[in-house]
PDB file of C-alpha atoms in Angstrom:
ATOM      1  CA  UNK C 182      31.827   0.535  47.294  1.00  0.00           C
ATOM      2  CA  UNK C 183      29.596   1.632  49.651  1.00  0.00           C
ATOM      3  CA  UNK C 184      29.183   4.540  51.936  1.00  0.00           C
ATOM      4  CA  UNK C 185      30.283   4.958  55.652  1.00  0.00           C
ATOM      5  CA  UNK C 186      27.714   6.852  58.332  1.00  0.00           C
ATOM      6  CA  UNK C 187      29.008   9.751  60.426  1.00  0.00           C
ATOM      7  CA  UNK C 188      29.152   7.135  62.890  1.00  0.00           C
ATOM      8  CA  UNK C 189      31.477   5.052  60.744  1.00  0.00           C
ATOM      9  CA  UNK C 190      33.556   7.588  59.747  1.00  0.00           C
ATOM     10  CA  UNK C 191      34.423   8.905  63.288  1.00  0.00           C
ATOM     11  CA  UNK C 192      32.143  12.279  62.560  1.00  0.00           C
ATOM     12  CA  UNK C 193      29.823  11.475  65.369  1.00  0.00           C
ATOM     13  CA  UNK C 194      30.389  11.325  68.760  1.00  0.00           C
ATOM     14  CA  UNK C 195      27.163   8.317  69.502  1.00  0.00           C
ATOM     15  CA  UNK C 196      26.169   9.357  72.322  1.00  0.00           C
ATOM     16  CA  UNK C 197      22.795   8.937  71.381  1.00  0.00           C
ATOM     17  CA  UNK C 198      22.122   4.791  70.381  1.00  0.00           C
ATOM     18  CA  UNK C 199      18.692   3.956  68.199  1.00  0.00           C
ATOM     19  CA  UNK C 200      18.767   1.113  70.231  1.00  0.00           C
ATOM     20  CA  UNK C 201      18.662   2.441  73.229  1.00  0.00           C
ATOM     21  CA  UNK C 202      15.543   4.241  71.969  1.00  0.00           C
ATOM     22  CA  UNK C 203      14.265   1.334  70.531  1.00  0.00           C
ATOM     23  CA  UNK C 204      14.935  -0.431  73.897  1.00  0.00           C
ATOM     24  CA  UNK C 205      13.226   2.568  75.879  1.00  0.00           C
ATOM     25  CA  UNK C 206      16.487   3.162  78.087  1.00  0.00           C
ATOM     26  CA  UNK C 207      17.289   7.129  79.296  1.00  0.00           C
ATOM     27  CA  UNK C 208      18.702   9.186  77.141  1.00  0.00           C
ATOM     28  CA  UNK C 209      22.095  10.716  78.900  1.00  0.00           C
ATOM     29  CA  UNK C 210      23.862  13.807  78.555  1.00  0.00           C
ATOM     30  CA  UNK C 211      23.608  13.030  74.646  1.00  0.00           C
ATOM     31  CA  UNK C 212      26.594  15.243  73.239  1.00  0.00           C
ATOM     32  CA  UNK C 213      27.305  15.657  69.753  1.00  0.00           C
ATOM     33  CA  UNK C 214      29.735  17.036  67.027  1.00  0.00           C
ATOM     34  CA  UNK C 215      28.526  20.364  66.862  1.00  0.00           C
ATOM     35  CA  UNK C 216      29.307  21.611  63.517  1.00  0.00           C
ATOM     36  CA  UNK C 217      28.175  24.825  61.715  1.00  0.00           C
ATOM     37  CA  UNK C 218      25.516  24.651  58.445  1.00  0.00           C
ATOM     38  CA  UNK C 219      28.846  24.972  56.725  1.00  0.00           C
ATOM     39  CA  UNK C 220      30.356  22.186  58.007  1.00  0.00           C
ATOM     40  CA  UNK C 221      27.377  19.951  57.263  1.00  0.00           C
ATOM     41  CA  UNK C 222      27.154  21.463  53.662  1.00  0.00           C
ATOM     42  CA  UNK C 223      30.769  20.124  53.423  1.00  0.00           C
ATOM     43  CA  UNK C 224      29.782  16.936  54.289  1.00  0.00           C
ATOM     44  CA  UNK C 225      27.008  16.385  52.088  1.00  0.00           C
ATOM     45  CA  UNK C 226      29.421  17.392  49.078  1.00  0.00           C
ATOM     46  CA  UNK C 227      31.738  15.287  50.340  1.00  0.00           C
ATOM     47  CA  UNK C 228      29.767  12.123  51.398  1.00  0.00           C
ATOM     48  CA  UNK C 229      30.671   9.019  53.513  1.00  0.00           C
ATOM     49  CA  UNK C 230      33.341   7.675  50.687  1.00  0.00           C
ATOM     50  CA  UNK C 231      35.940   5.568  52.786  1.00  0.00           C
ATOM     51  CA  UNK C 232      38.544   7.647  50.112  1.00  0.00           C
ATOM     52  CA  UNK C 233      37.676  10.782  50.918  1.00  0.00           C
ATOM     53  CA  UNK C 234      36.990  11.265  54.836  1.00  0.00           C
ATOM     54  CA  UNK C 235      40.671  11.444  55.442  1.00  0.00           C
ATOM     55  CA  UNK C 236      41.226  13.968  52.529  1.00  0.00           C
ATOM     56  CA  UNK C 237      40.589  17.233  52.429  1.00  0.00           C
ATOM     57  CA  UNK C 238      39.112  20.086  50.916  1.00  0.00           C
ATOM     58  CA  UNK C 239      38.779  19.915  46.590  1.00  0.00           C
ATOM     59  CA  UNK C 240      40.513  17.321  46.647  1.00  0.00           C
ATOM     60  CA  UNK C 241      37.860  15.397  49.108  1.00  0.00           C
ATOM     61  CA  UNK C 242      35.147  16.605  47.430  1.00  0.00           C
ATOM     62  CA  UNK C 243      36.225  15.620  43.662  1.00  0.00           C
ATOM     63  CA  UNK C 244      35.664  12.164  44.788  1.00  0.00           C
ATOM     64  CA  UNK C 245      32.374  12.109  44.498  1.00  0.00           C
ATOM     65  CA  UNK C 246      32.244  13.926  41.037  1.00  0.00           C
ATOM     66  CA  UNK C 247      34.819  11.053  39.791  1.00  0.00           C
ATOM     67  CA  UNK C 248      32.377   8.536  41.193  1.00  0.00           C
ATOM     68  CA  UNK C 249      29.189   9.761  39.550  1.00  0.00           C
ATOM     69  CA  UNK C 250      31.554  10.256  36.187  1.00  0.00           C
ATOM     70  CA  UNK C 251      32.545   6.385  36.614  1.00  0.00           C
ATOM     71  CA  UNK C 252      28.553   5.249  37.165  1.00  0.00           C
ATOM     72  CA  UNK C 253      27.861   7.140  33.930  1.00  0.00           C
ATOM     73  CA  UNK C 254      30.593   5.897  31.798  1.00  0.00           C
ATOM     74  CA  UNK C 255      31.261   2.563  32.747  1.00  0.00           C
ATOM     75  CA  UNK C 256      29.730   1.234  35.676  1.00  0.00           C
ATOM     76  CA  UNK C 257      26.458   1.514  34.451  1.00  0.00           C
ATOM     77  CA  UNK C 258      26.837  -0.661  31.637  1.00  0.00           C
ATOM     78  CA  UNK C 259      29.366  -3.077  33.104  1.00  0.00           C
ATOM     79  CA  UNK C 260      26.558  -3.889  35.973  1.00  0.00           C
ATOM     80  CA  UNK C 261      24.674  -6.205  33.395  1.00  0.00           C
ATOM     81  CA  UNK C 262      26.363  -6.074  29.865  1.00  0.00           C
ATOM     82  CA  UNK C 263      23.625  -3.950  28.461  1.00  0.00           C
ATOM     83  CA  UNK C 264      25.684  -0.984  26.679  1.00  0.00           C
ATOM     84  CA  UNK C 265      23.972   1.786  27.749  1.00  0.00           C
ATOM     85  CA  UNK C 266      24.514   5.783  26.836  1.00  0.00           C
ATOM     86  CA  UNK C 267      26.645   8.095  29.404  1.00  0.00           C
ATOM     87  CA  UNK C 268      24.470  11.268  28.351  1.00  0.00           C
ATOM     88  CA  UNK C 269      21.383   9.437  29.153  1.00  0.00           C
ATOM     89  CA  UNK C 270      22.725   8.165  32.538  1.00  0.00           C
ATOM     90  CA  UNK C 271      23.948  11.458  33.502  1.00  0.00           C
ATOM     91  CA  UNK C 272      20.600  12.929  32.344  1.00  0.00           C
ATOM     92  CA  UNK C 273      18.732  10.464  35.154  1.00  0.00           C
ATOM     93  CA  UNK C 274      21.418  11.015  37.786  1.00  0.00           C
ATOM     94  CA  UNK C 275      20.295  14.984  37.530  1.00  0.00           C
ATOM     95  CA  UNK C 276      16.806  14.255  37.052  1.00  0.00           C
ATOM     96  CA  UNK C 277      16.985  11.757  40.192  1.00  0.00           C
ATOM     97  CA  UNK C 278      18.564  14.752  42.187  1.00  0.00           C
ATOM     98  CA  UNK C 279      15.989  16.744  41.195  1.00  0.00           C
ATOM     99  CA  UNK C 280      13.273  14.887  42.710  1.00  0.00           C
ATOM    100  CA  UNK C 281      15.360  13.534  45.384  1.00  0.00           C
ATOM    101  CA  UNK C 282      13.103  13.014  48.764  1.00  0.00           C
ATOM    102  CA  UNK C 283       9.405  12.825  46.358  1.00  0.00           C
ATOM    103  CA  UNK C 284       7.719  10.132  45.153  1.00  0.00           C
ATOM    104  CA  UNK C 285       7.695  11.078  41.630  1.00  0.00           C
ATOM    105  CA  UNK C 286       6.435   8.318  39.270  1.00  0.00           C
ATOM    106  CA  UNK C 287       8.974   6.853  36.001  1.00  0.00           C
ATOM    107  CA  UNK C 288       7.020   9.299  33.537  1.00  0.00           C
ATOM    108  CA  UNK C 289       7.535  12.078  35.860  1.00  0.00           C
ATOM    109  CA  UNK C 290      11.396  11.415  36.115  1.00  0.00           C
ATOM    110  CA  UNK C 291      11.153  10.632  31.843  1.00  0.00           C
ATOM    111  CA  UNK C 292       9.503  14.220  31.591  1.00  0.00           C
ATOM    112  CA  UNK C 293      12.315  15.813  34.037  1.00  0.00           C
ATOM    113  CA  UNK C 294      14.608  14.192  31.873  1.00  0.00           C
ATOM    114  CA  UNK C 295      13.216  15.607  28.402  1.00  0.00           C
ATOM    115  CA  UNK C 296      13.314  19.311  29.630  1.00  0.00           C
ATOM    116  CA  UNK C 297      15.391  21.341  27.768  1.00  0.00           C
ATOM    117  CA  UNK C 298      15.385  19.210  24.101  1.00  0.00           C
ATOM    118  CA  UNK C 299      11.479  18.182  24.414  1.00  0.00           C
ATOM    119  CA  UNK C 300      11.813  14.453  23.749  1.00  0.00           C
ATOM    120  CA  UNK C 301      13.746  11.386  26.224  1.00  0.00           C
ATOM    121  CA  UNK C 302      13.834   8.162  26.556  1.00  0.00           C
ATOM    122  CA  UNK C 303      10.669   6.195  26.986  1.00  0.00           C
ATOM    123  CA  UNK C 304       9.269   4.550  30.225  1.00  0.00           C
ATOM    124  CA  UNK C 305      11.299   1.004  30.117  1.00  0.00           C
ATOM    125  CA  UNK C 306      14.189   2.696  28.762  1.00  0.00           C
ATOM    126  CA  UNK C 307      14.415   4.730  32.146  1.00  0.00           C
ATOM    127  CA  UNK C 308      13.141   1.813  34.331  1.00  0.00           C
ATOM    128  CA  UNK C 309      16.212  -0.153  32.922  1.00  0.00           C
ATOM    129  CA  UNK C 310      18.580   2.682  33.852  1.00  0.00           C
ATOM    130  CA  UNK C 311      17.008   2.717  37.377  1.00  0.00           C
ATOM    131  CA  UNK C 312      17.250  -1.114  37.301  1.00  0.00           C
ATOM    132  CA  UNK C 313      20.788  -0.909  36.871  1.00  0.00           C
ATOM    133  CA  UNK C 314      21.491   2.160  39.304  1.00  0.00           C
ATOM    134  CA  UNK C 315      19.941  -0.021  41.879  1.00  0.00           C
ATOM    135  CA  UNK C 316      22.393  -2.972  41.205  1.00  0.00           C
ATOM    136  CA  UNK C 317      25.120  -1.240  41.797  1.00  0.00           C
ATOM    137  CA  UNK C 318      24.076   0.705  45.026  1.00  0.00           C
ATOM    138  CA  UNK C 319      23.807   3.983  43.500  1.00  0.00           C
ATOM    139  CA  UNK C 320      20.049   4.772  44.043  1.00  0.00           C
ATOM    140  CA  UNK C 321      18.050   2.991  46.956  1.00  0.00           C
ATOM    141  CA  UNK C 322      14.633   4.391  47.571  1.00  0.00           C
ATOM    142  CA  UNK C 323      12.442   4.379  50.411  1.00  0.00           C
ATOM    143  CA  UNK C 324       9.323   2.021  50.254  1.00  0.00           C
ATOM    144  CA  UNK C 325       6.184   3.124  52.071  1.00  0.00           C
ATOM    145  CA  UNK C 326       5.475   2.424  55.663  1.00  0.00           C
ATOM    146  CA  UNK C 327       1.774   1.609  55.793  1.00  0.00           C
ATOM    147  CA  UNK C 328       0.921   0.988  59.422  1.00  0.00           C
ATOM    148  CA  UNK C 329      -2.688   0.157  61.220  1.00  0.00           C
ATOM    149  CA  UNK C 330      -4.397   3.402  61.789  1.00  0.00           C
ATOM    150  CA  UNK C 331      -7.690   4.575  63.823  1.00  0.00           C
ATOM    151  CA  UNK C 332      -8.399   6.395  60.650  1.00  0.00           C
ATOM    152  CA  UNK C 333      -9.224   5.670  56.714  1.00  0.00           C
ATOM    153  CA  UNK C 334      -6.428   7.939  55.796  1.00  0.00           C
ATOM    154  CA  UNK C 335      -5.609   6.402  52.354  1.00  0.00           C
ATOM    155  CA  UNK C 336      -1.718   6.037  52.240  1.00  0.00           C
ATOM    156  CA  UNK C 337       0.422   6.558  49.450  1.00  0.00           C
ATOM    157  CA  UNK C 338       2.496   3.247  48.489  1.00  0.00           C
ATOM    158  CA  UNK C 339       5.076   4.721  45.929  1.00  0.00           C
ATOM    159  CA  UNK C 340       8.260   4.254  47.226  1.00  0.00           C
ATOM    160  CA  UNK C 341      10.555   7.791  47.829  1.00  0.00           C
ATOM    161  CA  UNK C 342      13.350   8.630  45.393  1.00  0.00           C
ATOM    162  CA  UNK C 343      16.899   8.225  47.265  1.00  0.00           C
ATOM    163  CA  UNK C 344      20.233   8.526  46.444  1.00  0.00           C
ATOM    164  CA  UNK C 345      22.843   5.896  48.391  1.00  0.00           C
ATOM    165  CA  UNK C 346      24.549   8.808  49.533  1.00  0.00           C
ATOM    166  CA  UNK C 347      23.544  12.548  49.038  1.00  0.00           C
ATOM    167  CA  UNK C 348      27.304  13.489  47.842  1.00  0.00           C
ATOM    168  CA  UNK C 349      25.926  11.601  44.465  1.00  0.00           C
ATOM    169  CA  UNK C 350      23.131  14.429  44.463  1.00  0.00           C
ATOM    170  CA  UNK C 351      25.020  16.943  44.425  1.00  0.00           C
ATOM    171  CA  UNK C 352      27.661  15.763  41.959  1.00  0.00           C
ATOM    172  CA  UNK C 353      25.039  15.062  39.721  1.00  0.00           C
ATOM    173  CA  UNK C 354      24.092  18.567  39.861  1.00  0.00           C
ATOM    174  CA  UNK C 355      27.193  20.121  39.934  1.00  0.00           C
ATOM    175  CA  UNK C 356      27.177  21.578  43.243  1.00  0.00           C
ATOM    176  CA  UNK C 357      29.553  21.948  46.069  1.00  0.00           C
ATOM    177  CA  UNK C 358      28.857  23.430  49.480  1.00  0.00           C
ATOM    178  CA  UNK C 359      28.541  27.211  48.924  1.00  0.00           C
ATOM    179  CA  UNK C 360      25.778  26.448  46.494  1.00  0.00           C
ATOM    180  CA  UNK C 361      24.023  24.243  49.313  1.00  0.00           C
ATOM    181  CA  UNK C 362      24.777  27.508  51.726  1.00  0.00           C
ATOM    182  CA  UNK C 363      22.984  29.826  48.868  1.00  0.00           C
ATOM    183  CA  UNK C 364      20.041  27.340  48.680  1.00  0.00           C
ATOM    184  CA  UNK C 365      18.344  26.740  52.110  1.00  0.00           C
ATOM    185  CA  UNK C 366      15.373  24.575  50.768  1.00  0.00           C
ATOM    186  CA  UNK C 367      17.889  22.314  48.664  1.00  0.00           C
ATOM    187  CA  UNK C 368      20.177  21.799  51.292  1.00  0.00           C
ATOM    188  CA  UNK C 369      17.547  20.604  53.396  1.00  0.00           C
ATOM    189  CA  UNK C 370      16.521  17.937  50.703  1.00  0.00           C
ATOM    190  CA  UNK C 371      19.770  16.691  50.738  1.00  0.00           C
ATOM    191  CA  UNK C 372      20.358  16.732  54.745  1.00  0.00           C
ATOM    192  CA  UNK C 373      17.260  14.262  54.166  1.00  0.00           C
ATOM    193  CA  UNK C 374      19.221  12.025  51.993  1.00  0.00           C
ATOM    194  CA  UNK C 375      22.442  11.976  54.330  1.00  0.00           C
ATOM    195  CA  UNK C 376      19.962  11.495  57.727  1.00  0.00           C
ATOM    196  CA  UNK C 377      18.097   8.547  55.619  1.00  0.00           C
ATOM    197  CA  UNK C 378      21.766   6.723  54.677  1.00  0.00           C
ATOM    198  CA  UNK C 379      22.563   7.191  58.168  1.00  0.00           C
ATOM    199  CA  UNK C 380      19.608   5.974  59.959  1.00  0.00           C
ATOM    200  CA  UNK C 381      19.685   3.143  57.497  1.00  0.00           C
ATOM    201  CA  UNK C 382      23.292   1.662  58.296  1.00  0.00           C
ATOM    202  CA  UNK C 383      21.905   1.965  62.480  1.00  0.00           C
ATOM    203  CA  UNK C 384      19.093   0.559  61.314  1.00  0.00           C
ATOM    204  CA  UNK C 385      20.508  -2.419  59.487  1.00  0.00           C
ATOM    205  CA  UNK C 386      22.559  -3.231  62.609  1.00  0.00           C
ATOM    206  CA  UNK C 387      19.831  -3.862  64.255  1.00  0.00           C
ATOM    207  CA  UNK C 388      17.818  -5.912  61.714  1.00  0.00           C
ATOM    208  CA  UNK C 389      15.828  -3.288  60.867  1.00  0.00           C
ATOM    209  CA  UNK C 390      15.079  -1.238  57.725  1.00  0.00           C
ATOM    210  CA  UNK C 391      13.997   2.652  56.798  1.00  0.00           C
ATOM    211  CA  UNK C 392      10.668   3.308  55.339  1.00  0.00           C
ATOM    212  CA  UNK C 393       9.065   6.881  54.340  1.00  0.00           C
ATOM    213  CA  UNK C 394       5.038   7.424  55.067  1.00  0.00           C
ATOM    214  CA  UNK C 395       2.833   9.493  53.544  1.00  0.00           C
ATOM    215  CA  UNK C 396      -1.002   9.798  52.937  1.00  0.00           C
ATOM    216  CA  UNK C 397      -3.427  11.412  50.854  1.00  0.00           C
ATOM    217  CA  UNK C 398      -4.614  13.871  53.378  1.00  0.00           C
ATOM    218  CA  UNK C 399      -0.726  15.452  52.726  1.00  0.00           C
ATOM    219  CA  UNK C 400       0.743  14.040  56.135  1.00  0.00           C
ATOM    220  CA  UNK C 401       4.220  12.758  55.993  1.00  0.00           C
ATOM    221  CA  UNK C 402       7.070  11.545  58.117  1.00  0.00           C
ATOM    222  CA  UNK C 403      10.634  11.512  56.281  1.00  0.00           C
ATOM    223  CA  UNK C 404      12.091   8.097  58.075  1.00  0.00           C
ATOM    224  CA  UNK C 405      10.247   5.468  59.880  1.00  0.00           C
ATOM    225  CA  UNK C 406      12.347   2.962  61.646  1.00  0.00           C
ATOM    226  CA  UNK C 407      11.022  -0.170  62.062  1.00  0.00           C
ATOM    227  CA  UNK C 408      12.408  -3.516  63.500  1.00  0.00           C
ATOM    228  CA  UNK C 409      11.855  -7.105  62.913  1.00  0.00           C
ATOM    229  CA  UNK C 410       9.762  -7.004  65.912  1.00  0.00           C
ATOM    230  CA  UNK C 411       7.109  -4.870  64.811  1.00  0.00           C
ATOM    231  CA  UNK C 412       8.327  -1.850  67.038  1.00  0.00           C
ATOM    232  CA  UNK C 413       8.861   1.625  65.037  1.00  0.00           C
ATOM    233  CA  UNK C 414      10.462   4.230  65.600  1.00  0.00           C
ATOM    234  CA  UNK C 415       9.376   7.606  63.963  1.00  0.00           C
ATOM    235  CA  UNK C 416      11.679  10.425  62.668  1.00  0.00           C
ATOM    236  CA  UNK C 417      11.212  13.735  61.260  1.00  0.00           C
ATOM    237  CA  UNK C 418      14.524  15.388  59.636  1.00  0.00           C
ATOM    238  CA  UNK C 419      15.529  19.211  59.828  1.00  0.00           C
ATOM    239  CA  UNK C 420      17.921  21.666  59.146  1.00  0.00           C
ATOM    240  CA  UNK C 421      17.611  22.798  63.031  1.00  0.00           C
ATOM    241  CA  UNK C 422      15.923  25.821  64.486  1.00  0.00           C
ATOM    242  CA  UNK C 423      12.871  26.129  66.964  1.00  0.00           C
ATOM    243  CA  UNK C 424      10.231  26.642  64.013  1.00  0.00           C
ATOM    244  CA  UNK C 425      11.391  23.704  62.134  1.00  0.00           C
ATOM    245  CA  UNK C 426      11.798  21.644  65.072  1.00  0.00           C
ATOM    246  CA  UNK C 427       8.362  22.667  66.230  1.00  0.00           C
ATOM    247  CA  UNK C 428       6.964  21.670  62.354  1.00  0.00           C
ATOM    248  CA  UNK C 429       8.506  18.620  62.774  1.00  0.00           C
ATOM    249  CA  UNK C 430       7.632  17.670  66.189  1.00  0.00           C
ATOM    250  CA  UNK C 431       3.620  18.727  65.605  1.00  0.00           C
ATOM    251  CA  UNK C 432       3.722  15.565  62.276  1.00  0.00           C
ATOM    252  CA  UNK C 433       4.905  13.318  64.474  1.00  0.00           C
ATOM    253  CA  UNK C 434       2.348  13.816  67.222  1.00  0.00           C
ATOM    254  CA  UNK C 435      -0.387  13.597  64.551  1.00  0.00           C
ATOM    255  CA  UNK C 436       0.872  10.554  63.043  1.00  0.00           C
ATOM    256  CA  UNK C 437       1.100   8.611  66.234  1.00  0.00           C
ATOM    257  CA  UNK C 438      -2.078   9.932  67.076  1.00  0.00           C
ATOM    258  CA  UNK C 439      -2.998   8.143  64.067  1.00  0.00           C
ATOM    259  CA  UNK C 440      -1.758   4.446  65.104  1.00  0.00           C
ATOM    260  CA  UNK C 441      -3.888   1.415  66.374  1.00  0.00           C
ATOM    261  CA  UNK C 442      -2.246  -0.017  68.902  1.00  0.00           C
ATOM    262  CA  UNK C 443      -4.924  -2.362  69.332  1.00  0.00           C
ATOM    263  CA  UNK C 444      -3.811  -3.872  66.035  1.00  0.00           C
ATOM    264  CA  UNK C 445       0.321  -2.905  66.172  1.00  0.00           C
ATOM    265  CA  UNK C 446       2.640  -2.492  68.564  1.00  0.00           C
ATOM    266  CA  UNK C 447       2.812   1.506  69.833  1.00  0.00           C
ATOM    267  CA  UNK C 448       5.826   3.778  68.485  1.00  0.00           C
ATOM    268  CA  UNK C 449       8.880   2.845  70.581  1.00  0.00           C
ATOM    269  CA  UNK C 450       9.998   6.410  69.734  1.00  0.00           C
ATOM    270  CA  UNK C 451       9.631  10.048  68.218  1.00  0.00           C
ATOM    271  CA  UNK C 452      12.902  11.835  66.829  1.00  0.00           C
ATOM    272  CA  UNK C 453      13.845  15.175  65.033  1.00  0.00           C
ATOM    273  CA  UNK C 454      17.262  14.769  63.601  1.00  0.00           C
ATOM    274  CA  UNK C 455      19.045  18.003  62.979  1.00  0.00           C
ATOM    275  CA  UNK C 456      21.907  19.006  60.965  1.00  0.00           C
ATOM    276  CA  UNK C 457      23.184  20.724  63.958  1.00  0.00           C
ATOM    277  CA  UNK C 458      23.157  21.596  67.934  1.00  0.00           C
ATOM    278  CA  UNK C 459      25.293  20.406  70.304  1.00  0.00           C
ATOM    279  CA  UNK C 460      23.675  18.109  72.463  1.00  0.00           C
ATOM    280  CA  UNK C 461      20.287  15.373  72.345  1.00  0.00           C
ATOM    281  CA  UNK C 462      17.663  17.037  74.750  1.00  0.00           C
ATOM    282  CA  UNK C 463      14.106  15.182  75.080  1.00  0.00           C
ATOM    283  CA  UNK C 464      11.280  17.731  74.893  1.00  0.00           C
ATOM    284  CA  UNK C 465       8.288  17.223  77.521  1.00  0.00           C
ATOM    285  CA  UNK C 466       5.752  15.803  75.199  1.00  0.00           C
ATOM    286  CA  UNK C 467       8.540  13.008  74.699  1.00  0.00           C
ATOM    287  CA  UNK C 468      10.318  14.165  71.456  1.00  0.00           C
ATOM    288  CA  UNK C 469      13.891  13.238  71.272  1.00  0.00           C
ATOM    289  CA  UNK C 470      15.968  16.385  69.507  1.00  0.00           C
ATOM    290  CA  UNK C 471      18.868  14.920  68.211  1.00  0.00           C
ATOM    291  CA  UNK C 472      21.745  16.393  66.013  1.00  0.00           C
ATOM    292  CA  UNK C 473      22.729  13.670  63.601  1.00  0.00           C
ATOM    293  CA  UNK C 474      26.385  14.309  64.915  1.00  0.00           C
ATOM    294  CA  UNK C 475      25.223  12.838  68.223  1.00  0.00           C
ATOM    295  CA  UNK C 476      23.632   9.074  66.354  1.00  0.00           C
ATOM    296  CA  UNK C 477      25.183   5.509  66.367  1.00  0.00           C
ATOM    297  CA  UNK C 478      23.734   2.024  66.010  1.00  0.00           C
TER     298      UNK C 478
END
């Protein structure tokens, strides 16, 4: 079972097409969902479950806590025939949502996973649970984008820790939307991880994939879009607001500052996605602001 985008689900008006931007056309009047923080906190909780969109409320949002309770249980071991322990899985499911969005290492997510009792499973033993996560769709990180740049900047290759669907986050965790409300910096981690799911199904439809860039001189861009064609797309993700869109818009200036075009093809596009707003607008330095209520294929 796999999860639907906002687009899929009917929870986003696409008025705004990554192929289009891709593609270079204008943008249009762009209109969107517009939805509160609230509403978007719901949504998270909830996730893109083709079972729960048309429920509602609790009874929407247990869904995803009877799905993660399934993984742990049963799925998990099913996957492969390898019995494997239900604590334990639930122990990496936390840990995982812990360090959702990072590129922590499999000793870092072992030593996440011993806090508390002091001892956990050792290296293989978690890279077997991961393994197995994977098969079944539950986890699916984010390798690195390393493009041609003007400068030595020495980029980081680990791949970025992602949940499928950021409901599975915060079931791990226990948390519905008020918590997410209570928690600013959290609920922007897992905005990240329902942004990256969606941008990956638009992606996908147009033979493309999602990758995550970072280097060693700290600069990093949450999703870059890239197509079979070499073109890429680059796209910061944020809660909304004129400081965070402002943060966001300044990284990807300096990264595509950054790229040889004498050696790649140029970035087709720069996008912040935001959780809300109520329209696309494109900023004069060329910046498409888009609400992720406002995104299709």
């Amino acid at each position: 079972m796999l999860p639907m985008s906002l687009w899929e689900s009917g929870e986003s008006a696409g008025t705004v097409s990554l192929g289009d931007l891709f593609a270079g056309r204008p943008l249009g009047p762009g209109k969107a969902i517009e939805r509160s923080l609230s509403d978007v906190a719901y949504l998270i909780c909830r996730g893109g479950w083709p079972q729960a969109v048309n429920l509602d409320g609790d009874i929407a949002l247990d869904q995803a806590f009877d799905y993660v309770k399934a993984v742990a249980n049963s799925d998990i071991s099913r996957v492969d025939g390898v019995s494997r322990d239900p604590v334990r899985a639930r122990r990496l499911m936390r840990s995982y949502a812990r360090l959702q969005g990072t590129q922590s290492s499999i000793p870092n997510i072992r030593r996440d996973m011993a806090m508390g009792d002091g001892h956990g499973p050792d290296d293989d033993t978690v890279s077997g649970y991961l393994n197995a996560l994977r098969k079944i769709f539950v986890v699916e990180d984010s390798e690195a984008w390393c493009p041609a740049l003007r400068s030595k900047a020495a980029i980081r290759t680990t791949d970025t820790r992602y949940f499928a669907d950021p409901s599975i986050a915060t079931a791990s965790l226990g948390l519905g939307p008020e918590d997410l409300m209570n928690d600013i910096r959290s609920f922007g981690s897992f905005f990240e991880t329902m942004a990256v799911r969606d941008l990956r199904v638009y992606a996908d439809a147009l033979n493309g994939q999602v990758s995550h860039y970072l280097d060693r001189n700290g600069l990093e861009c949450d999703a870059v879009v890239h197509l079979r064609n070499g073109t890429s797309g680059l796209v910061e993700i944020k809660l909304g607001g004129s400081a965070l869109i402002e943060e966001g818009a300044a990284t990807l200036n300096a990264l595509s500052g950054l790229v040889d075009t004498s050696r790649q093809e140029p970035v087709a596009f720069k996008m912040v996605v935001t959780a809300t707003g109520d329209c696309a607008y494109r900023r004069t330095d060329g910046i498409v602001v888009c609400p992720i209520s406002a995104l299709r294929p």
